[in-house]
PDB file of C-alpha atoms in Angstrom:
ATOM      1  CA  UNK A   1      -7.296  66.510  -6.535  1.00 76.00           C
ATOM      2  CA  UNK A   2      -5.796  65.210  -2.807  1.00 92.00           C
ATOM      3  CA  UNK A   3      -2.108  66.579  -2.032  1.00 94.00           C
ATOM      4  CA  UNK A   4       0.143  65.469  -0.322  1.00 97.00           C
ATOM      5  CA  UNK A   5       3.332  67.049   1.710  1.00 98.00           C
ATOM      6  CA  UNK A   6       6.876  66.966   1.118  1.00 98.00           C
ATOM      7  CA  UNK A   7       9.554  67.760   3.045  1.00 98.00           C
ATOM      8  CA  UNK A   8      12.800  68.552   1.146  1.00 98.00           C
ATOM      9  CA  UNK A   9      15.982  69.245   2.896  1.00 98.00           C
ATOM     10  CA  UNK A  10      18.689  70.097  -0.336  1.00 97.00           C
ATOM     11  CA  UNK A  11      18.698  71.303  -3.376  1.00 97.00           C
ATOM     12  CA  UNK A  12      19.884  68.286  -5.399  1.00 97.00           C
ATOM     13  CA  UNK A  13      18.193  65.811  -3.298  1.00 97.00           C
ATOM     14  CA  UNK A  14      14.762  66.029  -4.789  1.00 97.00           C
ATOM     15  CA  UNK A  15      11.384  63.666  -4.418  1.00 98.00           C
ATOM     16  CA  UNK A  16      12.750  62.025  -7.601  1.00 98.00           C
ATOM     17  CA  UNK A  17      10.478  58.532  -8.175  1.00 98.00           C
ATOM     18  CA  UNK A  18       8.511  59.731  -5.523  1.00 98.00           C
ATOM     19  CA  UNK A  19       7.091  62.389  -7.597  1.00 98.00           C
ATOM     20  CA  UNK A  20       6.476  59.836 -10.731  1.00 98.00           C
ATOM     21  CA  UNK A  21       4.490  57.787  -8.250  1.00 98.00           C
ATOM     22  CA  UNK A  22       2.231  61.247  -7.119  1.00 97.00           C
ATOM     23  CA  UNK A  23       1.855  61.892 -10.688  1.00 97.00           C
ATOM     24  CA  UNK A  24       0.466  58.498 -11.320  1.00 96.00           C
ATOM     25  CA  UNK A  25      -2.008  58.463  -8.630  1.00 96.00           C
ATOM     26  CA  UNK A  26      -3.568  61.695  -9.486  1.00 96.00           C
ATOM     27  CA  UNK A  27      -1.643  63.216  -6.448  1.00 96.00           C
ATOM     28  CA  UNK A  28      -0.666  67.196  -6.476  1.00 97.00           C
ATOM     29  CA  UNK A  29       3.027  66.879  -4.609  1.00 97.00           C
ATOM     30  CA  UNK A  30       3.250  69.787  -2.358  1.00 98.00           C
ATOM     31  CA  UNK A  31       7.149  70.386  -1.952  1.00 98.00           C
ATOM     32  CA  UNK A  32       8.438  72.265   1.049  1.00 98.00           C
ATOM     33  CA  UNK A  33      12.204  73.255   1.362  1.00 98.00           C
ATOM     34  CA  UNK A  34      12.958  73.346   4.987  1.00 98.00           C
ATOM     35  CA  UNK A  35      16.466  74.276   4.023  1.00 97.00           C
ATOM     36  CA  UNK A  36      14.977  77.900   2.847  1.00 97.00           C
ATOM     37  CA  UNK A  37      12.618  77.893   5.812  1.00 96.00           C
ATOM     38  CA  UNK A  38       9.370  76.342   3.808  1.00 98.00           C
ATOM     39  CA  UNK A  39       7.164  74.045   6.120  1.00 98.00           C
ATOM     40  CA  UNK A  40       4.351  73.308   6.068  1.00 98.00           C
ATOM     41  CA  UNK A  41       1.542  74.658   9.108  1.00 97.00           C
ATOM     42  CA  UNK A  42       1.611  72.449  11.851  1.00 98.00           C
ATOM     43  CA  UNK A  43      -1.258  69.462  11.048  1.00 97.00           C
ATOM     44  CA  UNK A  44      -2.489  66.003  11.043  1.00 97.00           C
ATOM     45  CA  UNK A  45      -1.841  66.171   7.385  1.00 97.00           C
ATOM     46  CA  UNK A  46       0.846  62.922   5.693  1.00 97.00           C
ATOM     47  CA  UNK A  47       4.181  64.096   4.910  1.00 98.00           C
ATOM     48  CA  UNK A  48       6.726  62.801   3.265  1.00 98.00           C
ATOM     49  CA  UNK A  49      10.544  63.133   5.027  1.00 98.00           C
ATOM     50  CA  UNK A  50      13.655  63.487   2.301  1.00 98.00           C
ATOM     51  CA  UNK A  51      17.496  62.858   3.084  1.00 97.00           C
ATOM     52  CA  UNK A  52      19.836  65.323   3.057  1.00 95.00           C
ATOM     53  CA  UNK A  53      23.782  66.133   3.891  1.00 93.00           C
ATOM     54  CA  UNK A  54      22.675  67.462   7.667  1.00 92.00           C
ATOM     55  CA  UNK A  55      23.412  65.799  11.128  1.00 92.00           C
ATOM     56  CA  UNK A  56      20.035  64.951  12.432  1.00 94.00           C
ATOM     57  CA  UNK A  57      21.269  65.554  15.887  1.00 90.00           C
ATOM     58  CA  UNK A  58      22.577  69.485  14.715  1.00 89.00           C
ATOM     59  CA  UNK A  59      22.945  70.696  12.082  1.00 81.00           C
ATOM     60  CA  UNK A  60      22.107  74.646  10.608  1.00 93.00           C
ATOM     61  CA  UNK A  61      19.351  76.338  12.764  1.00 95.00           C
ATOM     62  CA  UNK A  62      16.597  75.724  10.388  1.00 96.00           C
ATOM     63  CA  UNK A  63      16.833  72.164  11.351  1.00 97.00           C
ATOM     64  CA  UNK A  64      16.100  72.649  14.362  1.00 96.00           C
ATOM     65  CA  UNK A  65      12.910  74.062  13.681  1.00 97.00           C
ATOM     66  CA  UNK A  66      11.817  71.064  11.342  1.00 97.00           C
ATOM     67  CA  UNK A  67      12.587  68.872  14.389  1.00 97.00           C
ATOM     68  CA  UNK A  68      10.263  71.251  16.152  1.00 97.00           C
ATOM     69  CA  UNK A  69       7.621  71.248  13.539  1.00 98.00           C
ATOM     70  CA  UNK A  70       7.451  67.211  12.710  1.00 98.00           C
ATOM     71  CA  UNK A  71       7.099  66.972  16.735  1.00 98.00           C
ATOM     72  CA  UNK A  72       4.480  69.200  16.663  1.00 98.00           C
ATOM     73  CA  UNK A  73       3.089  67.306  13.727  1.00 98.00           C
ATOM     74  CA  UNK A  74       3.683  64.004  15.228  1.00 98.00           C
ATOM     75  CA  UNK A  75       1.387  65.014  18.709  1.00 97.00           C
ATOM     76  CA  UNK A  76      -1.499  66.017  16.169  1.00 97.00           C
ATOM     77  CA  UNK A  77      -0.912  62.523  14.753  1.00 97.00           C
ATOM     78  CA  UNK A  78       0.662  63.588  11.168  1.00 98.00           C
ATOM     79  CA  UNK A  79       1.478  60.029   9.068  1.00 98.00           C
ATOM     80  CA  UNK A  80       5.135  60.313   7.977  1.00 98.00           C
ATOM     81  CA  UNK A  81       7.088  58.651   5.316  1.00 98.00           C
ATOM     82  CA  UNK A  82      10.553  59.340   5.669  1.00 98.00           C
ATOM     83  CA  UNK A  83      13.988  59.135   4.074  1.00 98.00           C
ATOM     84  CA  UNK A  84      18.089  59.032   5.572  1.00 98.00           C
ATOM     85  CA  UNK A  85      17.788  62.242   7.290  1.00 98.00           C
ATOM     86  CA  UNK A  86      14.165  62.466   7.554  1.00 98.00           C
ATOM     87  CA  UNK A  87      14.287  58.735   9.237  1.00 98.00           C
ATOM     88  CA  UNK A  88      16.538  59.800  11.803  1.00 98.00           C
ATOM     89  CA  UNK A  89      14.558  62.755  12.525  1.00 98.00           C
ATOM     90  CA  UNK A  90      11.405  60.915  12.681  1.00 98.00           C
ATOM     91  CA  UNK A  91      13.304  58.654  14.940  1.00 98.00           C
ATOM     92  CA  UNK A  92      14.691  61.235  17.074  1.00 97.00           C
ATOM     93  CA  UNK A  93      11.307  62.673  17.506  1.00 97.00           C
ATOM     94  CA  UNK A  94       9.653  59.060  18.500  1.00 97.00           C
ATOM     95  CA  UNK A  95      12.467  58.652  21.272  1.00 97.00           C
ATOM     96  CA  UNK A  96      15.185  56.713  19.400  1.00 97.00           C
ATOM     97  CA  UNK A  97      18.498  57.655  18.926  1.00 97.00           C
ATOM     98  CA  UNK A  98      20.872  58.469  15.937  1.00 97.00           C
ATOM     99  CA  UNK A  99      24.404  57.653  16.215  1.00 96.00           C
ATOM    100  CA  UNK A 100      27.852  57.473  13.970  1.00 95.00           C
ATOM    101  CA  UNK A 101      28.794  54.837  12.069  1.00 96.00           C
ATOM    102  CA  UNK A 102      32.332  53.229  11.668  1.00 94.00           C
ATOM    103  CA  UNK A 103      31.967  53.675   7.970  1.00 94.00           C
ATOM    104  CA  UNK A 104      30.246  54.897   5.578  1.00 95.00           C
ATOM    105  CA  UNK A 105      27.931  52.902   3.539  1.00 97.00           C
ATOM    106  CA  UNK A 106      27.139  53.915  -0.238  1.00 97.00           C
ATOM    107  CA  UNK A 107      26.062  52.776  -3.477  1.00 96.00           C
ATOM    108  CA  UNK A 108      23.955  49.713  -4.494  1.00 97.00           C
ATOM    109  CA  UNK A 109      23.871  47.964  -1.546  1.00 97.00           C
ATOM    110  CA  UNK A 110      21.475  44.800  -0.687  1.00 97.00           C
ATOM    111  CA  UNK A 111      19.071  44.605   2.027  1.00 98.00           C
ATOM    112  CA  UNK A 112      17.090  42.218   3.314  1.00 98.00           C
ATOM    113  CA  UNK A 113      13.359  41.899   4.422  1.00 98.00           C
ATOM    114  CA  UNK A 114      11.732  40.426   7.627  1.00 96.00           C
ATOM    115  CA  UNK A 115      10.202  38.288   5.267  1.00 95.00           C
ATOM    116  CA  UNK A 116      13.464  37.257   3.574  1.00 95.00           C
ATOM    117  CA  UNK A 117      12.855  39.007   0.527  1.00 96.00           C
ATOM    118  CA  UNK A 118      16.027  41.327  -0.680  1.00 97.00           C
ATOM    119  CA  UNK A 119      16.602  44.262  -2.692  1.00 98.00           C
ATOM    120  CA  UNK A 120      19.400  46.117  -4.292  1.00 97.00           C
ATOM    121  CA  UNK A 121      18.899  50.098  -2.818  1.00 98.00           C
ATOM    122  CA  UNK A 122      21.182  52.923  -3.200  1.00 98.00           C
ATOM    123  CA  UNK A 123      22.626  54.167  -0.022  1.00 98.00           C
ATOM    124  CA  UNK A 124      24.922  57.462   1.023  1.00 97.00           C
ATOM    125  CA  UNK A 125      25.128  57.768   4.931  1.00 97.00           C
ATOM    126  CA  UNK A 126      27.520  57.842   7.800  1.00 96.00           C
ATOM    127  CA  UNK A 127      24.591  57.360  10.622  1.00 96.00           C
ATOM    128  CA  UNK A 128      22.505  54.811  11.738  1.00 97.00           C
ATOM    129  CA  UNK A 129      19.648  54.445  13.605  1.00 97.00           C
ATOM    130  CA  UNK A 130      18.325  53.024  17.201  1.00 97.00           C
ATOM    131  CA  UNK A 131      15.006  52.144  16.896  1.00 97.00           C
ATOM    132  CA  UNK A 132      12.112  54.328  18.853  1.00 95.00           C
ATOM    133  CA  UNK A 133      10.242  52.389  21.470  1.00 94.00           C
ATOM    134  CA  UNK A 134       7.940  49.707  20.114  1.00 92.00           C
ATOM    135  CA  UNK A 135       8.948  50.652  16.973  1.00 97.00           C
ATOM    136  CA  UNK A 136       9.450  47.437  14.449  1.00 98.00           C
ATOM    137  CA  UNK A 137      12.545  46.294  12.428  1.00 98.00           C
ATOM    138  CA  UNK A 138      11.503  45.700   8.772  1.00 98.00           C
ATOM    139  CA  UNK A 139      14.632  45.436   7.111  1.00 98.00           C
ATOM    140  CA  UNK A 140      18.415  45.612   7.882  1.00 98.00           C
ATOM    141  CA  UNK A 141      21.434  45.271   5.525  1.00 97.00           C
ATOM    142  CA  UNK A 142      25.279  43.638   6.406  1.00 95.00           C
ATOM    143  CA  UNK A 143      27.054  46.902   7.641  1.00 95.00           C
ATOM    144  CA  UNK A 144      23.486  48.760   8.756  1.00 96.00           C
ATOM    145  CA  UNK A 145      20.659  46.737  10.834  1.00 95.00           C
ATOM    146  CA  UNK A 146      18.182  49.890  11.213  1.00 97.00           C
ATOM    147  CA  UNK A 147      17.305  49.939   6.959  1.00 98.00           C
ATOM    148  CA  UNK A 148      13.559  50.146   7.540  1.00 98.00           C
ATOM    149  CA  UNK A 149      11.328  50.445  10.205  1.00 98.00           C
ATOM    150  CA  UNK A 150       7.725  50.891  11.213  1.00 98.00           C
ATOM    151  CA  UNK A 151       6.281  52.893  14.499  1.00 97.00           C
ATOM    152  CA  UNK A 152       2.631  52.325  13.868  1.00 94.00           C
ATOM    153  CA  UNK A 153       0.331  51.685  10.948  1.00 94.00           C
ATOM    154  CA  UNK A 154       1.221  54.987   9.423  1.00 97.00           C
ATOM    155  CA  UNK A 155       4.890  56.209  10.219  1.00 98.00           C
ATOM    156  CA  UNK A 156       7.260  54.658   8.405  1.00 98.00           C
ATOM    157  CA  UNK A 157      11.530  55.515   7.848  1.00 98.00           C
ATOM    158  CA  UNK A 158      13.699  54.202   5.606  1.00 98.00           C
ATOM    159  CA  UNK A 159      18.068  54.425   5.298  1.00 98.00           C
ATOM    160  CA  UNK A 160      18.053  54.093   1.557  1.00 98.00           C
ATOM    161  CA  UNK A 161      17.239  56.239  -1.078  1.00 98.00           C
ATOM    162  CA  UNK A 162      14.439  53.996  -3.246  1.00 98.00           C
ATOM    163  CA  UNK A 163      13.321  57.351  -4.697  1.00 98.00           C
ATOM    164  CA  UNK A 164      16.517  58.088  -6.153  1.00 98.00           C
ATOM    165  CA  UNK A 165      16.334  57.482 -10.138  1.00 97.00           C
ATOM    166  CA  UNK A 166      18.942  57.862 -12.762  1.00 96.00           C
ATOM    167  CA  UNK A 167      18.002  60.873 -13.048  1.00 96.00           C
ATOM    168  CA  UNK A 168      18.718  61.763  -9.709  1.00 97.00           C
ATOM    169  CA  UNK A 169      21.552  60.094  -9.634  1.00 97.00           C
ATOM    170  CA  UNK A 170      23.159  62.498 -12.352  1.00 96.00           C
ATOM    171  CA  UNK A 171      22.182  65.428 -10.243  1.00 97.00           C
ATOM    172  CA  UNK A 172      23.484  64.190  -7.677  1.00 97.00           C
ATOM    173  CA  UNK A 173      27.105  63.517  -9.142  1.00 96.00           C
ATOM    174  CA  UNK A 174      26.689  67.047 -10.699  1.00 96.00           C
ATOM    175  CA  UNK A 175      26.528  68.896  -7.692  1.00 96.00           C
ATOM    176  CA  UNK A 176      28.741  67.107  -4.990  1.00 96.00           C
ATOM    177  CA  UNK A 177      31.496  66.032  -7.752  1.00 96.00           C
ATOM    178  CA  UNK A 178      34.327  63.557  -6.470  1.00 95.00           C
ATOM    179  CA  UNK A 179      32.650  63.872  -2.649  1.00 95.00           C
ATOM    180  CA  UNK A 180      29.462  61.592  -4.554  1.00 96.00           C
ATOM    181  CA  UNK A 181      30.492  58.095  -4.042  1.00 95.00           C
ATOM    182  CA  UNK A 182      27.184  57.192  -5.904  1.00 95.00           C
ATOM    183  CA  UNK A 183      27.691  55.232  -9.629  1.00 94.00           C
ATOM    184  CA  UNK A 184      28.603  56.995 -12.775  1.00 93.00           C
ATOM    185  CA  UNK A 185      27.874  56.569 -16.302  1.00 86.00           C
ATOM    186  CA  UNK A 186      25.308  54.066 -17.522  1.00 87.00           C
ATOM    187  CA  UNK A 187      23.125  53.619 -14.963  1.00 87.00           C
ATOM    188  CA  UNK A 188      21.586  50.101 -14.296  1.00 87.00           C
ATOM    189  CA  UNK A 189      18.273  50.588 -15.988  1.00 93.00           C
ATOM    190  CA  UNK A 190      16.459  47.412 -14.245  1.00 95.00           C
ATOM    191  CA  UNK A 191      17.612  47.976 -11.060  1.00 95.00           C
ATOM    192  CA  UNK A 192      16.053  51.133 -10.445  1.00 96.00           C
ATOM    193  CA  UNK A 193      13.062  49.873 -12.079  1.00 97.00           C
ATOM    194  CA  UNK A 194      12.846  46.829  -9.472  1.00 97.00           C
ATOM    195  CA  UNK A 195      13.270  49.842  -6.980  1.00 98.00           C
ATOM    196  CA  UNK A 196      10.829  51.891  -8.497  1.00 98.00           C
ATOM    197  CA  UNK A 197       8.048  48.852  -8.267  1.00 98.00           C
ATOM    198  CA  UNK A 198       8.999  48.571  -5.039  1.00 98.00           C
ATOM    199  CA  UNK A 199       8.508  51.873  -3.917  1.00 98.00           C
ATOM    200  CA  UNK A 200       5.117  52.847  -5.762  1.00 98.00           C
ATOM    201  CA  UNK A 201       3.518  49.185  -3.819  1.00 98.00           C
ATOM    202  CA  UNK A 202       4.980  50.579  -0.391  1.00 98.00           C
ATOM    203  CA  UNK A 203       4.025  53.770  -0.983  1.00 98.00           C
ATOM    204  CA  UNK A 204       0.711  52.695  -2.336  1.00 97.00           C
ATOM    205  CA  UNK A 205       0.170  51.014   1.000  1.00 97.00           C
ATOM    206  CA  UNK A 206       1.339  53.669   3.521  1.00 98.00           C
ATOM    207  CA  UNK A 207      -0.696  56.356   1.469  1.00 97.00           C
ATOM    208  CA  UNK A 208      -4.259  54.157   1.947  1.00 95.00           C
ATOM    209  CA  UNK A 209      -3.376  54.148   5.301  1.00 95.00           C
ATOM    210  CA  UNK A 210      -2.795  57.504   6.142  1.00 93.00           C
ATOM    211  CA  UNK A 211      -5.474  58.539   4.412  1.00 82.00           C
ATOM    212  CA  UNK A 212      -7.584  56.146   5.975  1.00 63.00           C
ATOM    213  CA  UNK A 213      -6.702  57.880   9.106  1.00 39.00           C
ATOM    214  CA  UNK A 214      -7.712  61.484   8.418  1.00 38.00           C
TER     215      UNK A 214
END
């Protein structure tokens, strides 16, 4: 059975949808917690990038050897799919920049497509993101341009959380309490499955890929 790498960077911020999707294609989800100083070895292998409370720019000292690891990673040409904090460090590591917002952005939020499609996402971040050279602007919301972006065929980083379920939501809420601006109670059941289709097609795509790369 293939397997695939996942990088996570919290305790309650797990792969979520993302391991649904795995599950469903037969994949064996290989989760790493860089936070407790799990990576895996340096390789060409695809990994997959979570979020994460963290400064992508400091942050705790194992951080700083995950940004030394995905460059590392990156040089031995490593596909990467990558989430809010793991964007930013993807970005970071292409040659782009992260930088503070003058607000905070959170909760369902709508973003639009280069191809003028939209979709409702959930967000939680205070940073945004200057694109890496040549990289390519795929989709921006009102208060955030840099919501999606591409730096190759097989490197992908994302602002929003589209593997966040309700699921993950509740844990979420759980653990950070009133500091979780992120909706409570019933959760909007179609929503997260329009975000769930979403992410198993783009996810479908960047896998094929990747592995058509190794």
């Amino acid at each position: 059975m293939p397997s695939l790498n996942l990088i996570q960077h919290h305790p309650a911020e797990g792969p979520g949808a993302i391991a649904l999707w795995a599950e469903s294609r037969g994949l064996t989800l290989n989760v790493f917690r860089a936070d407790l100083g799990q990576l895996p070895p340096v390789s060409a292998a695809p990994v997959i990038l979570l979020g994460g409370p963290h400064e992508a720019n400091a942050g705790p000292e194992w951080l700083e050897t995950e940004r030394q690891w995905l460059a590392a990673s990156l040089d031995q040409g490593a596909a990467v799919f990558a989430i809010c904090l793991g964007a930013q460090l993807l970005a970071l590591s292409l040659g782009g920049n992260v930088r503070r917002m003058d607000r905070m952005e959170t909760g369902w939020t709508p973003v639009t497509f280069v191809d003028g499609q939209s979709l409702q996402v959930l967000e939680w971040h205070e940073d945004a993101i200057d694109l890496p050279p040549n990289a390519q602007l795929l989709a921006s919301s009102m208060q955030c341009e840099q919501q999606m972006y591409r730096a190759g065929p097989t490197r992908m980083g994302l602002q929003f959380h589209p593997e966040w379920n309700a699921e993950s939501v509740a844990v979420l809420n759980e653990h950070f309490a009133d500091e979780s601006p992120l909706p409570r109670g019933q959760q909007d059941s179609a929503a997260h499955a329009t975000v769930f289709e979403w992410l198993q097609a783009t996810l479908d795509g960047w896998w094929d890929a990747s592995s058509g790369t190794r």
